[in-house]
C-alpha cells in the first residue's frame, strides 16, 4: 500500500510491505507525522487555506454564483457536512506543532508558536461559524478522547480571543523569519497584523449578541496593529502546476465543467452602478453583456445558458490567487465599528474608512483605482449616515466575492444584502448553519445529542438553526 502525504511542497512516500512484521520506522501515522518539523507542519496546514473559499458550497450561500446544471447545491439539498478532515488535517498539524519541541534553527520558537496559534484560531473560527458548538477542549487527543464533548461557541470564541492576544504579544519582529512559510515568506510583521485583523473581525461578529465584549476585543485588536495595505492581504498563491492549481481552473479547464455563472442578484446590483470589479468577476455573454443567472433554478432554460455570464476567466487560471482576509475587509470593519460607536470618530470616521475600503477593494480586484472616482458618484454609494450599515454591508459583500463562507457569516450577522431562497428550496429559507456530520450521531451520540439540545435558539440539527452570535 502506498500513501502520499504533502508536507509543504514535498511528497513523502510511505511504503508498507505486505508482510506481518516490519520495522517501526516504516510506519507513519498520516495524522501524526513523526518526522515533520514544526514549520513543515505549519506549511502543511497552510495548504488547506484555499479550501476555506474555493469549494462547491461556500460561494452559493451568499449567492455569488449560480449553477448552470446539477443545481442541488444551490437548492440546499445537502444538510449535513463533515468537519473531520479539518480536525485530522490542519488543526492536528498545528496542535502537534504547539505541543511538541520546536527547532530554533527554523526560526525563533516564539514565532513558530505564534504563527501556529494564529492559524489555529483562524481555522477554528471558520469551523465554528459554520456549525456552531464544536469539539474543542476535548479535541486533538486522538485515542485518549475518541468521543469529545462539544464546547459552546461562546467559549470557543473566548479561547480564540485569548489565543490571538497571546500570539500578538509573543511575535519577535527583528530577525524573526521562520522557514517553510508559503503565505508570508517568514514575514512576522505581516503575520502579526493578520492575527490582529482576524481578531478584530471576530470581535465584530459579536455585534448582535454581545456588543460590549465585541467593542472591547475590537479595540484590543486595533491597538495591536492590523493590516495597513493590500500587501498585507492573506491570499493563497496557487502555482501553474497541477499539484497546487486553482480550484476553479480544475473545474472549468481540467474537468470542462462550465457549471458556475454569476448570480442574478450580484449582477443586478453591480451592473447599474458600473462597478469596475464586475468585468473581473464575470465574463460578458455572447452578446457582449453581463447577465446573471437566476439563483437556484431547478431546471434552467437551455436557451438561457449561452446568454449568461460565467465566472471571470482571470479568476480561474491555474495560478489565480485565492483572497481570504484583506485590508479592505479590515477597513469595512472599521467603518462599521465607527458607525456603531465602538471606535471614535462617528460618521466622519465611518465615511473615511468606507470610501477607502471601496478604493482598496477596486485596486485589489482590478490592479488600479481606475473607475473609483466615477463609481463613488453613484447616489446609492455616497455615504449616507441614515443608511450606512446597509451601504457598508453591501460593499463588503461585493468585496468578499468567492469567499463565500465569510460573506455568508456577514449576511447572517447583518441581514444584508437582501437575498431570497430559490422557490421551494429549504422551506423558502437561506441556511443559517450547516448540519453536523451524520456519523456524529452514531459514534459520539451522547455529546452530539447534548449539543443539539443546547442550540441557543432551538431547532433541529440542520440548516435552519442558528449559531450563538446569530441572534434573531
Coordinates of C-alpha atoms in Angstrom, one line a residue:
X1 CA 0.0 0.0 0.0
X2 CA 1.3 3.5 -0.9
X3 CA 0.2 6.7 0.8
X4 CA 1.2 10.2 -0.2
X5 CA 1.4 12.9 2.5
X6 CA 2.0 16.5 1.4
X7 CA 4.4 18.4 3.7
X8 CA 4.9 21.9 2.4
X9 CA 5.7 21.2 -1.3
X10 CA 7.3 17.8 -0.6
X11 CA 5.6 14.5 -1.1
X12 CA 6.6 12.0 1.5
X13 CA 6.3 8.4 0.2
X14 CA 5.5 5.8 2.8
X15 CA 5.6 2.2 1.7
X16 CA 4.5 -0.8 3.8
X17 CA 5.4 -4.2 2.6
X18 CA 2.7 -6.9 2.5
X19 CA 4.1 -8.8 5.5
X20 CA 3.2 -9.0 9.1
X21 CA 6.5 -7.9 10.6
X22 CA 8.5 -4.8 9.7
X23 CA 10.5 -2.1 11.3
X24 CA 8.5 0.6 13.1
X25 CA 10.4 3.2 11.0
X26 CA 8.3 2.0 8.0
X27 CA 5.0 3.0 9.6
X28 CA 4.0 6.6 10.0
X29 CA 0.6 7.7 11.2
X30 CA -0.7 10.1 8.5
X31 CA -2.4 12.2 11.1
X32 CA 0.7 12.4 13.3
X33 CA 3.8 12.6 11.1
X34 CA 6.7 11.8 13.3
X35 CA 9.5 13.3 11.3
X36 CA 7.8 16.6 10.3
X37 CA 9.4 19.7 11.8
X38 CA 7.2 22.5 13.3
X39 CA 7.5 24.7 10.2
X40 CA 6.7 21.8 7.9
X41 CA 3.5 21.1 10.0
X42 CA 2.6 24.8 9.7
X43 CA 3.2 24.7 6.0
X44 CA 1.0 21.6 5.6
X45 CA -1.8 23.4 7.5
X46 CA -1.4 26.3 5.1
X47 CA -2.2 24.1 2.2
X48 CA -5.8 23.8 3.5
X49 CA -6.4 27.6 3.3
X50 CA -7.8 27.8 -0.2
X51 CA -10.5 25.3 0.7
X52 CA -11.9 27.9 3.1
X53 CA -13.0 29.8 0.0
X54 CA -12.8 27.6 -3.1
X55 CA -15.4 24.9 -2.8
X56 CA -18.7 23.7 -4.1
X57 CA -20.9 25.2 -1.4
X58 CA -19.5 28.4 0.2
X59 CA -19.9 30.8 -2.8
X60 CA -23.5 29.7 -3.1
X61 CA -24.8 30.7 0.3
X62 CA -24.3 34.4 -0.3
X63 CA -25.4 33.9 -3.9
X64 CA -22.2 34.9 -5.7
X65 CA -22.6 32.1 -8.2
X66 CA -25.5 30.2 -9.8
X67 CA -25.2 26.7 -11.1
X68 CA -25.9 26.2 -14.7
X69 CA -26.5 22.4 -14.2
X70 CA -26.8 20.0 -11.3
X71 CA -28.5 22.7 -9.1
X72 CA -28.9 20.6 -5.9
X73 CA -26.2 22.6 -4.1
X74 CA -27.9 25.9 -4.8
X75 CA -31.2 24.5 -3.6
X76 CA -29.7 23.4 -0.3
X77 CA -30.3 19.7 -0.8
X78 CA -27.3 18.8 1.4
X79 CA -27.9 19.5 5.1
X80 CA -25.0 17.6 6.9
X81 CA -21.3 18.4 6.3
X82 CA -18.3 16.6 7.6
X83 CA -15.7 18.5 9.7
X84 CA -13.4 15.5 10.3
X85 CA -10.8 16.4 7.6
X86 CA -10.3 19.9 9.2
X87 CA -9.6 18.3 12.6
X88 CA -7.3 15.5 11.3
X89 CA -5.6 17.8 8.8
X90 CA -4.7 21.4 9.5
X91 CA -5.8 21.6 13.1
X92 CA -3.9 18.4 14.1
X93 CA -0.8 19.6 12.3
X94 CA -1.0 22.9 14.2
X95 CA -1.7 21.2 17.6
X96 CA 1.2 18.9 17.1
X97 CA 3.5 21.9 16.4
X98 CA 2.1 23.7 19.5
X99 CA 2.6 20.7 21.8
X100 CA 5.9 19.3 20.7
X101 CA 9.5 20.6 20.9
X102 CA 10.4 23.0 18.1
X103 CA 13.7 23.6 16.3
X104 CA 15.1 27.1 16.8
X105 CA 17.2 26.5 13.6
X106 CA 13.9 27.0 11.7
X107 CA 13.3 30.4 13.2
X108 CA 12.6 31.7 16.7
X109 CA 10.4 29.2 18.5
X110 CA 8.3 32.1 19.8
X111 CA 7.3 32.9 16.2
X112 CA 6.6 29.3 15.2
X113 CA 4.3 29.1 18.2
X114 CA 2.7 32.5 17.4
X115 CA 2.0 31.6 13.7
X116 CA 0.6 28.2 14.6
X117 CA -1.6 29.8 17.2
X118 CA -2.9 32.4 14.7
X119 CA -3.7 29.7 12.2
X120 CA -5.4 27.5 14.8
X121 CA -7.7 30.4 15.7
X122 CA -8.3 31.1 12.0
X123 CA -9.4 27.6 11.2
X124 CA -11.5 27.2 14.4
X125 CA -13.2 30.5 13.6
X126 CA -14.1 29.2 10.1
X127 CA -15.4 26.0 11.5
X128 CA -17.4 27.3 14.5
X129 CA -19.1 29.9 12.3
X130 CA -20.3 27.0 10.0
X131 CA -21.5 24.6 12.7
X132 CA -21.8 26.5 16.0
X133 CA -20.8 24.4 19.0
X134 CA -17.9 22.0 18.2
X135 CA -15.4 19.8 19.9
X136 CA -12.5 21.9 21.1
X137 CA -11.2 21.5 24.6
X138 CA -11.5 17.7 24.2
X139 CA -10.3 17.6 20.6
X140 CA -6.8 16.7 19.3
X141 CA -6.3 14.0 21.9
X142 CA -6.5 11.1 19.5
X143 CA -7.3 7.8 21.2
X144 CA -7.3 9.4 24.6
X145 CA -10.6 11.1 23.8
X146 CA -12.4 9.4 20.8
X147 CA -15.8 10.9 21.8
X148 CA -15.1 14.6 22.6
X149 CA -17.6 16.9 24.1
X150 CA -18.9 19.9 22.2
X151 CA -17.8 23.3 23.5
X152 CA -20.2 26.2 23.4
X153 CA -19.4 28.6 20.5
X154 CA -19.1 31.4 23.0
X155 CA -16.4 29.5 24.9
X156 CA -14.6 28.8 21.6
X157 CA -14.6 32.5 20.7
X158 CA -13.3 33.4 24.1
X159 CA -10.5 30.9 23.7
X160 CA -9.6 32.2 20.2
X161 CA -9.5 35.8 21.5
X162 CA -7.1 34.7 24.2
X163 CA -5.0 32.7 21.7
X164 CA -4.7 35.7 19.4
X165 CA -3.9 38.1 22.3
X166 CA -1.1 35.9 23.4
X167 CA 0.2 35.4 19.9
X168 CA 0.3 39.2 19.3
X169 CA 2.4 39.7 22.4
X170 CA 4.8 36.8 21.5
X171 CA 5.9 37.8 18.0
X172 CA 9.6 38.7 17.6
X173 CA 9.8 41.0 14.6
X174 CA 13.6 41.6 14.4
X175 CA 15.4 38.6 12.7
X176 CA 12.3 36.6 13.3
X177 CA 11.7 34.9 10.0
X178 CA 10.6 31.2 10.1
X179 CA 11.2 28.6 7.4
X180 CA 8.7 26.9 5.1
X181 CA 6.2 29.7 5.2
X182 CA 4.3 29.6 1.9
X183 CA 1.9 32.5 2.8
X184 CA 4.1 35.4 4.1
X185 CA 7.6 34.0 3.4
X186 CA 8.5 34.3 7.0
X187 CA 7.5 37.9 7.4
X188 CA 6.4 38.1 11.1
X189 CA 5.1 41.7 10.8
X190 CA 2.6 40.5 8.3
X191 CA 1.6 37.5 10.5
X192 CA 1.2 39.8 13.5
X193 CA -1.0 42.2 11.5
X194 CA -3.0 39.3 10.1
X195 CA -3.6 37.9 13.6
X196 CA -4.9 41.2 14.9
X197 CA -7.1 41.7 11.8
X198 CA -8.9 38.4 12.3
X199 CA -9.2 39.2 16.0
X200 CA -10.9 42.4 15.0
X201 CA -13.2 40.7 12.5
X202 CA -14.1 38.0 15.1
X203 CA -15.0 40.8 17.6
X204 CA -17.4 42.3 15.0
X205 CA -19.3 39.0 14.9
X206 CA -20.5 39.8 18.4
X207 CA -22.4 43.0 17.3
X208 CA -25.8 41.4 17.9
X209 CA -25.1 39.0 20.8
X210 CA -22.6 40.8 23.0
X211 CA -21.7 44.3 21.7
X212 CA -19.8 45.3 24.9
X213 CA -17.5 42.3 24.6
X214 CA -17.2 42.9 20.9
X215 CA -16.2 46.5 21.4
X216 CA -13.5 45.6 23.9
X217 CA -12.0 42.9 21.8
X218 CA -12.2 45.1 18.7
X219 CA -10.2 47.9 20.5
X220 CA -7.6 45.4 21.7
X221 CA -7.1 44.0 18.2
X222 CA -6.9 47.5 16.7
X223 CA -4.3 48.6 19.3
X224 CA -2.2 45.5 18.5
X225 CA -1.8 46.7 14.8
X226 CA -3.9 45.5 11.9
X227 CA -3.3 45.3 8.1
X228 CA -2.2 48.6 6.7
X229 CA -2.1 47.9 2.9
X230 CA -3.1 45.4 0.3
X231 CA 0.4 44.0 0.6
X232 CA -0.7 42.6 3.9
X233 CA -3.5 40.6 2.4
X234 CA -3.7 36.9 3.2
X235 CA -4.1 35.0 -0.1
X236 CA -3.1 31.6 -1.2
X237 CA -0.6 31.7 -4.0
X238 CA -1.6 28.9 -6.4
X239 CA 1.0 27.7 -8.9
X240 CA 1.0 26.8 -12.6
X241 CA 1.3 23.2 -11.5
X242 CA -1.4 20.6 -11.2
X243 CA -0.5 19.8 -7.6
X244 CA -1.1 23.4 -6.5
X245 CA -3.6 24.7 -9.0
X246 CA -6.7 26.8 -8.5
X247 CA -9.9 25.0 -7.7
X248 CA -11.9 26.9 -10.4
X249 CA -9.2 26.1 -13.0
X250 CA -9.6 22.4 -12.2
X251 CA -13.4 22.7 -12.6
X252 CA -13.6 24.8 -15.7
X253 CA -10.5 23.8 -17.6
X254 CA -9.3 20.4 -16.5
X255 CA -12.8 18.9 -16.0
X256 CA -14.5 21.0 -18.6
X257 CA -17.4 21.9 -16.3
X258 CA -18.8 25.3 -17.1
X259 CA -21.2 25.0 -14.2
X260 CA -20.7 28.3 -12.5
X261 CA -22.2 31.6 -13.7
X262 CA -22.5 34.9 -11.9
X263 CA -25.8 35.1 -10.0
X264 CA -28.6 37.4 -11.0
X265 CA -28.6 39.2 -7.5
X266 CA -24.9 40.1 -7.8
X267 CA -25.1 41.3 -11.4
X268 CA -28.3 43.2 -10.9
X269 CA -26.6 45.1 -8.0
X270 CA -23.3 45.7 -9.6
X271 CA -24.2 46.5 -13.2
X272 CA -26.4 49.6 -12.8
X273 CA -23.5 51.1 -10.7
X274 CA -21.0 50.5 -13.5
X275 CA -18.9 48.7 -10.9
X276 CA -15.3 48.3 -12.2
X277 CA -15.0 45.0 -10.4
X278 CA -17.7 43.3 -12.5
X279 CA -15.5 42.7 -15.6
X280 CA -13.1 40.8 -13.3
X281 CA -15.9 38.8 -11.5
X282 CA -17.5 37.6 -14.7
X283 CA -17.2 37.3 -18.5
X284 CA -19.5 39.0 -20.9
X285 CA -22.0 36.8 -22.6
X286 CA -22.0 36.2 -26.4
X287 CA -23.9 39.4 -26.9
X288 CA -21.3 41.5 -25.0
X289 CA -23.4 41.9 -21.9
X290 CA -23.2 40.9 -18.3
X291 CA -26.2 38.8 -17.4
X292 CA -26.6 36.9 -14.1
X293 CA -28.3 33.5 -13.9
X294 CA -31.3 33.2 -11.6
X295 CA -30.1 31.6 -8.4
X296 CA -31.2 28.0 -7.8
X297 CA -33.3 27.4 -10.9
X298 CA -34.4 23.8 -10.7
X299 CA -34.2 23.3 -14.4
X300 CA -32.5 26.2 -16.2
X301 CA -33.9 27.0 -19.6
X302 CA -31.4 25.7 -22.1
X303 CA -31.8 28.8 -24.2
X304 CA -30.6 31.0 -21.2
X305 CA -27.2 29.3 -20.8
X306 CA -25.4 30.9 -23.8
X307 CA -26.7 34.2 -22.6
X308 CA -25.4 34.3 -19.1
X309 CA -22.0 35.4 -17.7
X310 CA -19.7 32.7 -16.5
X311 CA -17.2 33.2 -13.7
X312 CA -14.4 35.5 -14.9
X313 CA -11.6 33.8 -16.8
X314 CA -9.0 35.7 -14.8
X315 CA -10.2 34.2 -11.6
X316 CA -9.9 30.6 -12.9
X317 CA -6.4 30.5 -14.2
X318 CA -4.2 27.7 -13.0
X319 CA -2.2 30.1 -10.8
X320 CA -5.0 32.5 -9.8
X321 CA -4.7 33.5 -6.2
X322 CA -7.4 33.0 -3.6
X323 CA -8.1 36.0 -1.4
X324 CA -9.1 35.3 2.2
X325 CA -8.5 38.1 4.7
X326 CA -7.8 41.5 3.3
X327 CA -7.0 45.1 4.0
X328 CA -10.3 46.3 2.5
X329 CA -12.1 43.9 4.7
X330 CA -10.5 45.5 7.8
X331 CA -11.4 48.9 6.6
X332 CA -15.1 47.9 6.2
X333 CA -14.9 46.6 9.7
X334 CA -13.5 49.9 11.0
X335 CA -16.2 51.8 9.1
X336 CA -18.9 49.7 10.8
X337 CA -17.3 50.0 14.2
X338 CA -17.2 53.8 13.9
X339 CA -20.9 53.9 13.0
X340 CA -21.6 51.6 16.0
X341 CA -19.6 53.8 18.3
X342 CA -17.0 51.1 19.0
X343 CA -14.2 53.4 17.9
X344 CA -14.1 57.2 18.0
X345 CA -15.0 59.5 15.1
X346 CA -18.6 58.8 14.4
X347 CA -19.9 59.2 10.8
X348 CA -16.8 61.1 9.7
X349 CA -14.5 58.2 10.6
X350 CA -17.1 55.7 9.2
X351 CA -17.2 57.6 5.9
X352 CA -13.4 57.8 5.6
X353 CA -13.0 54.0 6.1
X354 CA -15.9 53.1 4.0
X355 CA -14.6 55.1 1.0
X356 CA -11.1 53.8 1.4
X357 CA -12.3 50.3 1.7
X358 CA -14.0 50.5 -1.6
X359 CA -10.9 52.1 -3.2
X360 CA -8.7 49.4 -1.9
X361 CA -11.1 46.7 -3.0
X362 CA -11.1 48.1 -6.5
X363 CA -7.3 48.2 -6.5
X364 CA -7.1 44.6 -5.2
X365 CA -9.5 43.2 -7.8
X366 CA -8.6 45.2 -10.9
X367 CA -5.0 46.3 -10.3
X368 CA -5.7 50.0 -10.2
X369 CA -8.0 52.7 -8.9
X370 CA -9.4 53.4 -12.3
X371 CA -13.1 53.9 -12.1
X372 CA -13.2 54.6 -8.4
X373 CA -13.9 58.3 -8.6
X374 CA -16.8 57.8 -11.0
X375 CA -18.1 54.8 -9.0
X376 CA -18.3 56.9 -5.9
X377 CA -20.6 59.4 -7.6
X378 CA -23.5 56.9 -7.6
X379 CA -26.2 58.2 -5.3
X380 CA -26.6 54.9 -3.6
X381 CA -22.9 54.6 -2.9
X382 CA -22.3 58.1 -1.5
X383 CA -22.1 57.7 2.3
X384 CA -25.4 58.3 4.0
X385 CA -25.4 58.3 7.8
X386 CA -29.0 57.1 7.8
X387 CA -28.2 54.1 5.6
X388 CA -24.6 53.5 6.5
X389 CA -24.7 49.9 7.9
X390 CA -26.6 48.7 4.8
X391 CA -24.1 50.5 2.5
X392 CA -21.1 49.0 4.3
X393 CA -22.6 45.6 4.2
X394 CA -23.4 45.6 0.5
X395 CA -20.0 46.8 -0.4
X396 CA -18.4 44.2 1.9
X397 CA -20.5 41.6 0.1
X398 CA -19.1 42.7 -3.3
X399 CA -15.6 42.8 -2.0
X400 CA -15.7 39.3 -0.5
X401 CA -16.6 37.7 -3.8
X402 CA -16.0 34.0 -3.9
X403 CA -15.0 34.0 -0.2
X404 CA -18.4 32.5 0.4
X405 CA -18.3 31.3 3.9
X406 CA -17.1 34.6 5.2
X407 CA -19.7 36.5 3.2
X408 CA -22.4 34.1 4.4
X409 CA -21.4 34.8 8.0
X410 CA -21.6 38.6 7.4
X411 CA -25.0 38.1 5.8
X412 CA -26.3 36.2 8.8
X413 CA -24.9 38.9 11.1
X414 CA -26.2 42.0 9.3
X415 CA -29.1 40.6 7.2
X416 CA -27.6 42.4 4.2
X417 CA -27.7 42.1 1.3
X418 CA -31.3 41.3 0.8
X419 CA -31.4 37.8 -0.6
X420 CA -34.2 35.2 -1.1
X421 CA -34.0 31.5 -1.3
X422 CA -34.9 29.7 -4.5
X423 CA -38.6 28.8 -4.8
X424 CA -39.3 25.6 -3.0
X425 CA -35.8 25.2 -1.5
X426 CA -35.4 24.5 2.2
X427 CA -38.9 25.8 3.0
X428 CA -38.0 29.1 1.4
X429 CA -35.1 29.8 3.8
X430 CA -31.5 30.5 3.2
X431 CA -29.4 28.3 5.5
X432 CA -28.1 29.8 8.8
X433 CA -25.7 27.0 9.7
X434 CA -24.6 23.6 8.4
X435 CA -25.7 20.3 9.9
X436 CA -23.3 18.2 11.9
X437 CA -21.8 15.1 10.2
X438 CA -24.3 12.3 10.2
X439 CA -21.7 10.0 11.7
X440 CA -21.5 12.0 14.9
X441 CA -25.0 10.8 15.9
X442 CA -23.6 7.3 15.8
X443 CA -20.0 7.4 17.1
X444 CA -20.4 10.4 19.5
X445 CA -24.1 10.2 20.3
X446 CA -24.2 11.4 23.9
X447 CA -22.2 14.6 23.1
X448 CA -23.9 15.1 19.8
X449 CA -27.4 14.9 21.4
X450 CA -26.3 17.3 24.1
X451 CA -25.0 19.8 21.5
X452 CA -28.3 19.7 19.5
X453 CA -30.4 20.0 22.7
X454 CA -28.4 23.1 23.6
X455 CA -28.8 25.0 20.4
X456 CA -29.1 28.6 21.6
X457 CA -32.3 29.5 19.8
X458 CA -33.8 26.0 19.4
X459 CA -34.3 24.0 16.3
X460 CA -33.1 20.7 14.9
X461 CA -29.7 19.7 13.5
X462 CA -29.8 21.1 10.0
X463 CA -29.7 24.3 8.0
X464 CA -32.2 26.4 9.9
X465 CA -31.0 26.5 13.5
X466 CA -28.8 29.5 14.4
X467 CA -25.3 29.7 15.8
X468 CA -24.7 31.6 19.0
X469 CA -23.8 35.1 17.6
X470 CA -26.6 34.9 15.0
X471 CA -29.2 36.3 17.5
X472 CA -32.7 36.5 15.9

